[in-house]
Coordinates of C-alpha atoms and ligand atoms in Angstrom, one line a residue:
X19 CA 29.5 67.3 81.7
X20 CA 25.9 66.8 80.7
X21 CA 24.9 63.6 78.8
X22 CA 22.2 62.5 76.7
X23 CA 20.2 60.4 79.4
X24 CA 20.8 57.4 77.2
X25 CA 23.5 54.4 76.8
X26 CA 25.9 54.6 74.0
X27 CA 23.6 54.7 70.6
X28 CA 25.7 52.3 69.1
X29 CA 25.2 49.4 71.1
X30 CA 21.9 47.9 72.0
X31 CA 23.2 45.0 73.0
X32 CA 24.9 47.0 76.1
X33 CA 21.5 48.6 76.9
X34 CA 19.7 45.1 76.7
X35 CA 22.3 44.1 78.6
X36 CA 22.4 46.7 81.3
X37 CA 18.4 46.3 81.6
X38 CA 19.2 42.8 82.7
X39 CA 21.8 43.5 85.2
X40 CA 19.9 46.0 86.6
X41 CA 17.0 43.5 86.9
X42 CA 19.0 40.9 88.8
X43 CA 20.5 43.6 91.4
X44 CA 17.0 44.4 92.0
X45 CA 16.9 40.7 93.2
X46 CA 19.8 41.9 95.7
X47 CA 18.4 44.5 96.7
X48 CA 20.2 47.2 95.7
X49 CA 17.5 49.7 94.6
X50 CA 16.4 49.7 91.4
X51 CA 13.4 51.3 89.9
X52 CA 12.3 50.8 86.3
X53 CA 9.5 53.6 86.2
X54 CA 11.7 56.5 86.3
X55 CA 13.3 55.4 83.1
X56 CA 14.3 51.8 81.2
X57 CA 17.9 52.3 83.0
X58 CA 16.4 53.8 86.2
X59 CA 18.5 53.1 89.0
X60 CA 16.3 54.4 92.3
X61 CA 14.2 57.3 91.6
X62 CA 17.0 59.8 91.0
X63 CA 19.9 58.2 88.6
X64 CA 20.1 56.5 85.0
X65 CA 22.8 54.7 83.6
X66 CA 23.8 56.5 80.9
X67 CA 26.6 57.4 78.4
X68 CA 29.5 60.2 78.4
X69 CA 31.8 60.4 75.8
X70 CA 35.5 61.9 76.9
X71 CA 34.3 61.6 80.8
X72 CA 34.1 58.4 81.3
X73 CA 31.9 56.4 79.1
X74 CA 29.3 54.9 81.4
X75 CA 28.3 56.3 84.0
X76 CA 25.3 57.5 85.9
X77 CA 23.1 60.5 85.4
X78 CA 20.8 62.5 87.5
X79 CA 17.1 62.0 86.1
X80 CA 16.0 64.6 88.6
X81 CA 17.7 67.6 90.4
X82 CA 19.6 66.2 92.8
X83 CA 21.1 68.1 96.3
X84 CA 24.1 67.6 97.9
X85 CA 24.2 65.5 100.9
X86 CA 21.5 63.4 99.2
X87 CA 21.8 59.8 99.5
X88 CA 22.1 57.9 96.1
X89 CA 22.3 54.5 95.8
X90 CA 22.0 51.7 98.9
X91 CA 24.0 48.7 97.8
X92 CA 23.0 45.6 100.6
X93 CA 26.5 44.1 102.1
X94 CA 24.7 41.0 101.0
X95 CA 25.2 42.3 97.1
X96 CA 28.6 43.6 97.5
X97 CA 31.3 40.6 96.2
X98 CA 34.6 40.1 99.0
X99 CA 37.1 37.8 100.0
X100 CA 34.5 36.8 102.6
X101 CA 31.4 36.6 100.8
X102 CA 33.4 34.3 98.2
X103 CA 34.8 32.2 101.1
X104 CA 32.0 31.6 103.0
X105 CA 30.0 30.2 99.7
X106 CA 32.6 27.8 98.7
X107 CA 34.7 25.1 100.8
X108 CA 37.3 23.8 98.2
X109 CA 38.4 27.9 97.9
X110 CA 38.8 28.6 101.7
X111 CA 40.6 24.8 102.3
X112 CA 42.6 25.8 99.1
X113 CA 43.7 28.9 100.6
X114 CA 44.2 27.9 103.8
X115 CA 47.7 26.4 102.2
X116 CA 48.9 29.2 101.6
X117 CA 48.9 31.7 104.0
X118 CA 51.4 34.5 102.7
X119 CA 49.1 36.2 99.6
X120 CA 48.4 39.3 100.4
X121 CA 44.7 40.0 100.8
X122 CA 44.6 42.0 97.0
X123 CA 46.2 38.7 96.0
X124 CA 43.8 36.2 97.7
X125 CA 41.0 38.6 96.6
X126 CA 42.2 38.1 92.7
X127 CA 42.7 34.6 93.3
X128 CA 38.9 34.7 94.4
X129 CA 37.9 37.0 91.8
X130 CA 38.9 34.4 88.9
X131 CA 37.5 31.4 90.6
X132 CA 34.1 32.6 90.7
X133 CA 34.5 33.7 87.3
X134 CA 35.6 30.2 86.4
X135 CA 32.1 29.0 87.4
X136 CA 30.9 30.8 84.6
X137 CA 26.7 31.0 85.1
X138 CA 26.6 28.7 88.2
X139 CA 28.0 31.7 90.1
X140 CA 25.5 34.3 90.9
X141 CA 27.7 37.5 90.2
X142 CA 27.7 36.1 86.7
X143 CA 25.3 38.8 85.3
X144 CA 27.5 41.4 87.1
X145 CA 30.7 39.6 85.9
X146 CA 29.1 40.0 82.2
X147 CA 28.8 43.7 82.8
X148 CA 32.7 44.0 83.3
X149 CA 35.2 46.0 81.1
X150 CA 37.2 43.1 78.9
X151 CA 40.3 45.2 79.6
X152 CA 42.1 47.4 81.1
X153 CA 44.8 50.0 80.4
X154 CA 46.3 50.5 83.6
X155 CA 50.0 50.7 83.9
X156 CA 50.5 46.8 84.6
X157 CA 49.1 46.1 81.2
X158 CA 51.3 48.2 79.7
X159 CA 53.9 46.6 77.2
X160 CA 57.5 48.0 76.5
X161 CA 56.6 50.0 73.7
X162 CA 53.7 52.0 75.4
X163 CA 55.9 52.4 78.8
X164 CA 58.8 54.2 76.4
X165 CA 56.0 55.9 75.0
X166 CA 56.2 57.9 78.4
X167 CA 59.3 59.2 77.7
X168 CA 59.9 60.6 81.2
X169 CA 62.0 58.8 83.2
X170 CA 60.0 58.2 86.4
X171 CA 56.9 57.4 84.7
X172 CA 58.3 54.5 83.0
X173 CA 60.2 53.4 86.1
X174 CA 56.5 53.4 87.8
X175 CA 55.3 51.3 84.8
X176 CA 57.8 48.8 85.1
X177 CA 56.9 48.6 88.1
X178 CA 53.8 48.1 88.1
X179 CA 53.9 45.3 85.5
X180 CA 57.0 43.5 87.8
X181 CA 54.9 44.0 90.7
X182 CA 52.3 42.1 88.4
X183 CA 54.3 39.7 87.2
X184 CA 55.6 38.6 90.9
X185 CA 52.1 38.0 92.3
X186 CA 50.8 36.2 89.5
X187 CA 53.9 33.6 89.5
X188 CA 53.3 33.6 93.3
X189 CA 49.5 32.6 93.1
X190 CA 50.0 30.2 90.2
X191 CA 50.0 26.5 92.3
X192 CA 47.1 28.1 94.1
X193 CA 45.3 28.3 91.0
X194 CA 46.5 25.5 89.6
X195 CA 45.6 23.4 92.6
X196 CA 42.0 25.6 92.2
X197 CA 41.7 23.8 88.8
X198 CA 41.2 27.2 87.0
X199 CA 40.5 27.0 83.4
X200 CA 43.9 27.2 81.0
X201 CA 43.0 30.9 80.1
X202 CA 42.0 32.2 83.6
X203 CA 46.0 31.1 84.6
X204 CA 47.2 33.5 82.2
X205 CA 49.1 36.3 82.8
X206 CA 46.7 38.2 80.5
X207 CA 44.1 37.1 82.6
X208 CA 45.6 37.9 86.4
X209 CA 46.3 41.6 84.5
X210 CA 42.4 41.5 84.1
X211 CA 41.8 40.3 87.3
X212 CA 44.1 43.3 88.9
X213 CA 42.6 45.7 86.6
X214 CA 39.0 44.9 87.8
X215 CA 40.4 45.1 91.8
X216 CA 42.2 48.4 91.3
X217 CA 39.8 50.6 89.5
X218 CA 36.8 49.0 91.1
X219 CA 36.8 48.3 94.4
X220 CA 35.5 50.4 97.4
X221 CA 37.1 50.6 100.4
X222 CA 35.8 48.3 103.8
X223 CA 36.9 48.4 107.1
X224 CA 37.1 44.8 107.8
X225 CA 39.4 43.9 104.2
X226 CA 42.1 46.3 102.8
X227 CA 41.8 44.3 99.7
X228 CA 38.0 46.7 99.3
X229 CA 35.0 45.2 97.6
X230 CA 33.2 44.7 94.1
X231 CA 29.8 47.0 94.6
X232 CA 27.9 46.1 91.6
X233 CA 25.8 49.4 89.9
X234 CA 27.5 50.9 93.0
X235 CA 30.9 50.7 90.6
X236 CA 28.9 52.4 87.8
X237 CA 29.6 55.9 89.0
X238 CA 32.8 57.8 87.3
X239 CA 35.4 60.2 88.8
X240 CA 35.6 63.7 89.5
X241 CA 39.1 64.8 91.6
X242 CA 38.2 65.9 94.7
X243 CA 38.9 69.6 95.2
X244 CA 39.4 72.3 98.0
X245 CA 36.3 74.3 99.0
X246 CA 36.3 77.5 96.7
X247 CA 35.7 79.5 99.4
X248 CA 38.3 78.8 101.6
X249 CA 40.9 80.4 100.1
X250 CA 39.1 83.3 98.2
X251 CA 40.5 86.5 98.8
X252 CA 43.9 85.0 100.0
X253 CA 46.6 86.7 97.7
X254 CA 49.6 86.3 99.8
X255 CA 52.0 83.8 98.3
X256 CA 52.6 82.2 102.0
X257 CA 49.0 81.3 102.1
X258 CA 48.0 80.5 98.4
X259 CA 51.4 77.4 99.2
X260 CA 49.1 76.6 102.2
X261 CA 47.2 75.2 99.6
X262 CA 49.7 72.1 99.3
X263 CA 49.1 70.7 103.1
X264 CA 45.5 71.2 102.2
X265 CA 46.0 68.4 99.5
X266 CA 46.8 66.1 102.4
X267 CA 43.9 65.8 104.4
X268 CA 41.6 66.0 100.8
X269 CA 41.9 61.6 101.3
X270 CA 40.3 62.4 105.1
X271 CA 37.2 64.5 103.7
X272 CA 35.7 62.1 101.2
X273 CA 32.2 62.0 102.2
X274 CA 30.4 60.7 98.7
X275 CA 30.9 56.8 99.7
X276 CA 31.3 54.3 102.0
X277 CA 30.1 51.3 104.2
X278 CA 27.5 51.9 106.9
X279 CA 27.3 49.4 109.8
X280 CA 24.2 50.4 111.0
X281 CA 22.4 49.9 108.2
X282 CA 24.7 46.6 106.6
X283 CA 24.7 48.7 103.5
X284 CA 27.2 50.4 101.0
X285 CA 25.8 54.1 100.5
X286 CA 26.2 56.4 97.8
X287 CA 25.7 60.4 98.6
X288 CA 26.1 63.4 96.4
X289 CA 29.1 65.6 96.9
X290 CA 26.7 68.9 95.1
X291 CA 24.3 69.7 93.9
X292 CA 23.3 68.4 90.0
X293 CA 20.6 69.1 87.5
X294 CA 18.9 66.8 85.1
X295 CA 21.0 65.3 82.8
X296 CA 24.9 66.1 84.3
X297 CA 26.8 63.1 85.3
X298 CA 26.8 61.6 89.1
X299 CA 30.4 61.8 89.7
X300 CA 32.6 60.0 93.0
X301 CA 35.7 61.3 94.5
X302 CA 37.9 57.6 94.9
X303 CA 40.6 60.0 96.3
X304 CA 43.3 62.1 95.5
X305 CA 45.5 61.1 92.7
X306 CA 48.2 62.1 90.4
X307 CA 47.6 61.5 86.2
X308 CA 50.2 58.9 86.8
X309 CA 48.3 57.6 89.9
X310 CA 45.5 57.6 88.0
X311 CA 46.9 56.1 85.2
X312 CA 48.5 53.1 87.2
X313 CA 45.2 52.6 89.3
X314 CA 42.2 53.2 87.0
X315 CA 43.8 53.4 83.4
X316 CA 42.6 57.0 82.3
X317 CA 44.1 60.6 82.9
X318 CA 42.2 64.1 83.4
X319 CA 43.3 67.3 81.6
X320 CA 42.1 69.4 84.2
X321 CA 43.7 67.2 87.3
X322 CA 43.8 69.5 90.2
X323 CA 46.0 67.1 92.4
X324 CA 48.1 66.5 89.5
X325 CA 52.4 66.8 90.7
X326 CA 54.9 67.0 88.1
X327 CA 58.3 66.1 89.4
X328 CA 61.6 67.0 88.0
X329 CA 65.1 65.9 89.2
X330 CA 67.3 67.6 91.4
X331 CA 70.1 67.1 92.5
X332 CA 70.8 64.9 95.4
X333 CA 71.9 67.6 97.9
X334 CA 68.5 69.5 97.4
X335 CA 66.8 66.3 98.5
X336 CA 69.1 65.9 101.7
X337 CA 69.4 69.5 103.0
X338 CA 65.4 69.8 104.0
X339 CA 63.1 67.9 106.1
X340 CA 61.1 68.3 103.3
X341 CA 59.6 64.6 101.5
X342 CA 60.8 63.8 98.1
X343 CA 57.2 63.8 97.2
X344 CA 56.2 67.2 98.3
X345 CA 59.1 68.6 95.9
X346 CA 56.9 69.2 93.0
X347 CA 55.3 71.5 90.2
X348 CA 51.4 72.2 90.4
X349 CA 49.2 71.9 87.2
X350 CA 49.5 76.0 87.3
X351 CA 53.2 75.6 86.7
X352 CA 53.7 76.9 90.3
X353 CA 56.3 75.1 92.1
X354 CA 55.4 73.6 95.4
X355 CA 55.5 74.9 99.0
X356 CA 58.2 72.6 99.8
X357 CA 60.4 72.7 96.7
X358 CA 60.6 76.2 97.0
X359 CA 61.6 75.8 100.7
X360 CA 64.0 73.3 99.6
X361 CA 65.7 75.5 96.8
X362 CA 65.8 78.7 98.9
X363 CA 67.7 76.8 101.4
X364 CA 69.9 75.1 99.3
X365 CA 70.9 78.2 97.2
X366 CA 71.8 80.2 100.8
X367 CA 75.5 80.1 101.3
X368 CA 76.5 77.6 103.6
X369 CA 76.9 79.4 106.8
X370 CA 73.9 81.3 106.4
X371 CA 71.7 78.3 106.0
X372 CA 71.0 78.4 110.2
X373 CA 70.6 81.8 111.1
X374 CA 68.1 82.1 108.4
X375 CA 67.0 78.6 107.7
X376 CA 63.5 79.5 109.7
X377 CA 62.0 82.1 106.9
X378 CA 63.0 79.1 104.4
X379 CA 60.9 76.8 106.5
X380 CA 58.3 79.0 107.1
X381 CA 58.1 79.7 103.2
X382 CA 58.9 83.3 103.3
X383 CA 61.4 84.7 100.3
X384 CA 65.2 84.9 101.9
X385 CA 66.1 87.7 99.8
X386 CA 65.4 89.2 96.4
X387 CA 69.0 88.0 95.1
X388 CA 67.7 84.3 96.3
X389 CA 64.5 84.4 94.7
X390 CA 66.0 85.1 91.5
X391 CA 68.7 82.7 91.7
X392 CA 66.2 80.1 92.7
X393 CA 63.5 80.9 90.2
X394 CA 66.1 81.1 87.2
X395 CA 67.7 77.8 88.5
X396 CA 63.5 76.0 88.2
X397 CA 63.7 77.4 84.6
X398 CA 66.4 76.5 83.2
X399 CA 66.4 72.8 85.0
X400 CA 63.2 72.8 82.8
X401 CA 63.7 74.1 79.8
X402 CA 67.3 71.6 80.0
X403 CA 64.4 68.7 80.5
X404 CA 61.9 69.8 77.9
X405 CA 65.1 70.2 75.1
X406 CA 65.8 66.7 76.1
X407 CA 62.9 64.7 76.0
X408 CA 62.5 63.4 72.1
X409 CA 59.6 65.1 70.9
X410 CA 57.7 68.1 71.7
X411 CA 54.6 69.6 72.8
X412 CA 53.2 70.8 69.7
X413 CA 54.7 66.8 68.2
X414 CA 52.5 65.5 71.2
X415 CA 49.6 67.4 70.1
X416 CA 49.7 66.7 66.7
X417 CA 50.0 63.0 67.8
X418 CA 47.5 63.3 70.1
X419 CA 45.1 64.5 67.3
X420 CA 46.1 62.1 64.9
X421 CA 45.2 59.1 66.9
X422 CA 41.7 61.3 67.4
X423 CA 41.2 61.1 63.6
X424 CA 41.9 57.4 63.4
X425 CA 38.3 56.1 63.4
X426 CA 37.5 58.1 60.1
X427 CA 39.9 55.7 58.4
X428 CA 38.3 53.1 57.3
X429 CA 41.8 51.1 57.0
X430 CA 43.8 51.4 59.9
X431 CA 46.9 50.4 57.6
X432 CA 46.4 54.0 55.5
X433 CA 46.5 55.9 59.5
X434 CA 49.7 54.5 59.8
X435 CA 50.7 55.5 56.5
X436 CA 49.7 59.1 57.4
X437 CA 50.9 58.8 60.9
X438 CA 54.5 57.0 60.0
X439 CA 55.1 59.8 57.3
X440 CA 54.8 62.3 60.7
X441 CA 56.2 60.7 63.8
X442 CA 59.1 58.8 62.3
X443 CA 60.6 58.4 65.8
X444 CA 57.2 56.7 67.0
X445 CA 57.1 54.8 63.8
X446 CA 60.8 53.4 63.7
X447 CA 61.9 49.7 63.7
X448 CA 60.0 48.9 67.0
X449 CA 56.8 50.3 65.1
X450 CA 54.2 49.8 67.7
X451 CA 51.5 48.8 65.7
X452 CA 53.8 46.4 64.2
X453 CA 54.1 45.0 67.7
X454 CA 50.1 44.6 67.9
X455 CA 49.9 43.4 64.8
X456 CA 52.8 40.8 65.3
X457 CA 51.1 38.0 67.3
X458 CA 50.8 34.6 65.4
X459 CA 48.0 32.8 65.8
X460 CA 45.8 35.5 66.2
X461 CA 42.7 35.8 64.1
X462 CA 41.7 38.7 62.1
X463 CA 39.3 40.0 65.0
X464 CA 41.3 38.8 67.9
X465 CA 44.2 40.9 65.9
X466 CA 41.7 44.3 65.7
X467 CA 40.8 44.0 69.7
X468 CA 44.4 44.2 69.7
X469 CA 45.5 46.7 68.2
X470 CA 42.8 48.9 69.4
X471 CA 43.7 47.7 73.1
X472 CA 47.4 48.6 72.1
X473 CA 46.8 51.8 70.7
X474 CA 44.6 53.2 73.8
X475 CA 47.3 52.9 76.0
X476 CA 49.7 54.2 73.6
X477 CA 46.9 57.2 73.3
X478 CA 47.3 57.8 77.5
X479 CA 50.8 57.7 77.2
X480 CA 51.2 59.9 74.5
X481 CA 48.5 62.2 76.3
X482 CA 50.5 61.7 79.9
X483 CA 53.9 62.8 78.2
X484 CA 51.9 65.8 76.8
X485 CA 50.3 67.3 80.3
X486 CA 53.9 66.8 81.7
X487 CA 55.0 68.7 79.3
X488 CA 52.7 71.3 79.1
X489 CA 53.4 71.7 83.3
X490 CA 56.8 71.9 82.6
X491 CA 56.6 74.7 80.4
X492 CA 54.2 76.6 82.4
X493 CA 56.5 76.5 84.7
X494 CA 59.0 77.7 82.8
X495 CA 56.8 80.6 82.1
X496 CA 55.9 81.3 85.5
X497 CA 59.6 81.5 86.6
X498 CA 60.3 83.8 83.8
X499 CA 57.5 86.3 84.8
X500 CA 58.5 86.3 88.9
X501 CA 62.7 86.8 87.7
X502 CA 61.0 89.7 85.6
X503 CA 59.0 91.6 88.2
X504 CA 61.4 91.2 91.1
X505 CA 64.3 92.2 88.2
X506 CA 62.1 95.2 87.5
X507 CA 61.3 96.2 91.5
Ligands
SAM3 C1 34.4 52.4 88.9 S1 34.5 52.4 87.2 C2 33.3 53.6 86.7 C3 32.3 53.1 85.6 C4 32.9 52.7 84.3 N1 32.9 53.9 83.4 C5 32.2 51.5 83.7 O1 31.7 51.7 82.5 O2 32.1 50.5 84.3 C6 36.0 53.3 87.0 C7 36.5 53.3 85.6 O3 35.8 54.3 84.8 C8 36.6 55.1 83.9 N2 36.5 56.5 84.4 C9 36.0 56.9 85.6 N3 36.0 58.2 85.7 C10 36.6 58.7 84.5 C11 36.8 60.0 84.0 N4 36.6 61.1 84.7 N5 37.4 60.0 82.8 C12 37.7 58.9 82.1 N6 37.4 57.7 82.5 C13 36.9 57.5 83.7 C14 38.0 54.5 84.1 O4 38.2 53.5 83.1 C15 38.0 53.9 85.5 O5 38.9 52.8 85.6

């Protein structure tokens, strides 16, 4: 993606503003430079603006190479449990008393202490620089989680926002006894706080709850793939399901970040090579769109390392060594190594299972009459699970493109005109904009941040529900065309 060089046109405030925090990380040493451009960060990168891949994010202002380093961020700039502690007494006594948060929990704690010192903390210009919210799946209400439609997607959101709840009733004398300000004890505000930790922090060998890296947190994400070239010219089906152990290690060869002891200094280097203008992109790591969407509150069409999962039944699970994780569909539609393994086996007769259970292992087709068997059994299971799920792709889509039209209204109440007159379903008694508009007490502005909050998440659900979906049938499809040429052989 190749952006403009500049921040979003319509907000000068945000550029002022970046120009500021870029001044006082200068001050920390992390290097800054304001000759290569009024957002110059070193001598290679910008801050700049990409719509539909991120928002902000950085930009190369010259070629860039691979391997090249990017960014230094000084340990001294980079905001931990530690660096927190060691600047404030009353926190690490506080704390002291209770010993069983887990770090992510003392780190939050941490987080919204510092930020209750408004400017008297020195992170404040950074703090100012933070997203106001977040839309990952422990901020998302009931409505939004339904929105999901698929079963284990909303169990994961539940989750996530129980998970949520559990620690933020946990850490609540601690905060209290902190003296936190009345809306830094909200719930609202711990959401925020988790938010901030789980789609910002880098990882450090001496705190698995990671670290704030200001500017350093400025770069967006690109999923880390394999390299082409390993696998070109591999046709065999054995290999091209190799593909799936590959995805393992992917977490072990993340070489664009990390702390460096030597030098007491967070560095940044580029994974490729870019050219003027195209966005800086990190690997975080390997995720799912729901990983994605629980950790850092956005989704990728074109996910690489995305899974779809569908259910089987509980003997399919039992009969193989395989994980329940590793029994999957690929973004291709392609089921995975293991689930195919898993199925082959289950769908031998009984007594055959141990005389020929080592093919099945080893990922090799049993017999034609199996791979038929198996692939018709994938297709159906999905088409059962597309037929149930209340609305459809092409609903989705339309959806999808509705909510894309809704800033040329210039009265959100006519959208939903439109909108309820199409999705009834989405529209019915537990109408979800009802539900943002619904809070008393808010005013007409508070109301609008909202209802815009509410419907982004809705958006990534809606979008979520739709690239299942569009897996699902693609495998569907791909089933169809293996029954047809082994049918035809
Ligand atoms: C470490 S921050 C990156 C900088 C961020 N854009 C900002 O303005 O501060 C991570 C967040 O950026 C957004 N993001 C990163 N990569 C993205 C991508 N490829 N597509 C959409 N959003 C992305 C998500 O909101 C994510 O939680």
């Amino acid at each position: 993606m190749v952006g403009n060089g500049k921040m979003n046109p319509s907000s000068e405030a945000e550029e002022r503003g970046m120009k500021s925090l870029l001044k006082w990380a200068a001050k920390y040493g992390i290097e800054v430079s304001e000759s290569c451009s009024s957002l110059g960060l070193g001598h290679c990168l910008g801050v700049s603006w990409f719509p539909g891949a991120g928002g902000r994010g950085v930009a190369a202002l010259r070629p860039i190479s691979k391997g090249e380093l990017l960014l230094k961020v000084p340990k001294s700039a980079l905001i931990t449990t530690d660096s927190l502690l060691s600047r404030d007494e009353t926190l690490s006594l506080a704390l002291k008393a209770h010993p069983s948060h887990s770090s992510t929990q003392v780190f939050t704690v941490c987080l919204l202490y510092e930020i209750n010192k408004g400017k008297s903390s020195p992170w404040h210009p950074y703090f100012l620089h933070l997203p106001r919210s977040y839309s990952i799946l422990a901020a998302f209400g009931e409505l939004e989680t339904q929105a999901l439609q698929v079963d284990y997607a909303i169990w994961a959101a539940q989750k996530a926002v129980a998970k949520a709840k559990y620690e933020w009733e946990q850490a609540f004398t601690l905060m209290k006894e902190l003296k936190l300000k009345p809306p830094l004890l909200t719930f609202r505000a711990w959401i925020w706080a988790t938010g901030t930790i789980s789609s910002r922090t880098l990882h450090i060998p001496w705190d698995e709850a990671g670290c704030l890296c200001p500017v350093g947190d400025l770069f967006n994400y690109a999923a880390p793939t394999e390299d082409p070239d390993s696998f070109e010219n591999v046709e065999n089906w054995q290999n091209e399901h190799a593909k799936d152990d590959l995805d393992i290690h992917h977490s072990q060869r993340l070489t664009d970040g990390g702390y460096e002891e030597d030098v007491a200094a967070y560095c940044f280097y580029a994974k490729k090579n870019y050219n003027v203008g195209e966005q800086v992109l990190l690997s975080y790591g390997t995720y799912t769109n729901l990983e994605l969407l629980e950790y850092y509150g956005f989704l990728l069409e074109d996910n690489p390392n995305e899974k779809v999962f569908i259910p089987l039944d509980l003997d399919m699970y039992s009969l193989s060594c395989w994980p329940k994780e590793s029994l999957y569909i690929h973004q291709n539609g392609r089921p995975s190594f293991a689930l195919m393994c898993a199925l082959r086996l289950w769908a031998t007769p009984l007594q055959q299972r141990k005389s020929i259970g080592h093919l099945a292992y080893s990922g090799c087709p049993i017999s034609k009459g199996n791979e038929i068997y198996v692939m018709k059994w994938i297709g159906k299971k999905c088409d059962a699970l597309l037929k149930e799920i209340p609305t459809s792709v092409e609903e989705d889509k339309s959806l999808v493109h509705l909510m894309d039209k809704m800033e040329e209204y210039e009265n959100l109440g006519e959208w939903v005109k439109k909108a309820s007159a199409v999705f009834g379903g989405e529209f019915g008694d537990n109408n979800i904009l009802k539900a943002a508009y619904g809070v008393e007490g808010d005013d007409e502005l508070t109301s609008l941040v909202r209802t815009k909050m509410l419907i982004d998440r809705w958006k990534l659900a809606v979008q979520w529900r739709l690239m299942y979906k569009t897996v699902v049938a693609r495998c569907i499809s791909y089933c169809t065309d293996i029954v047809n040429s082994l049918s035809t052989q």
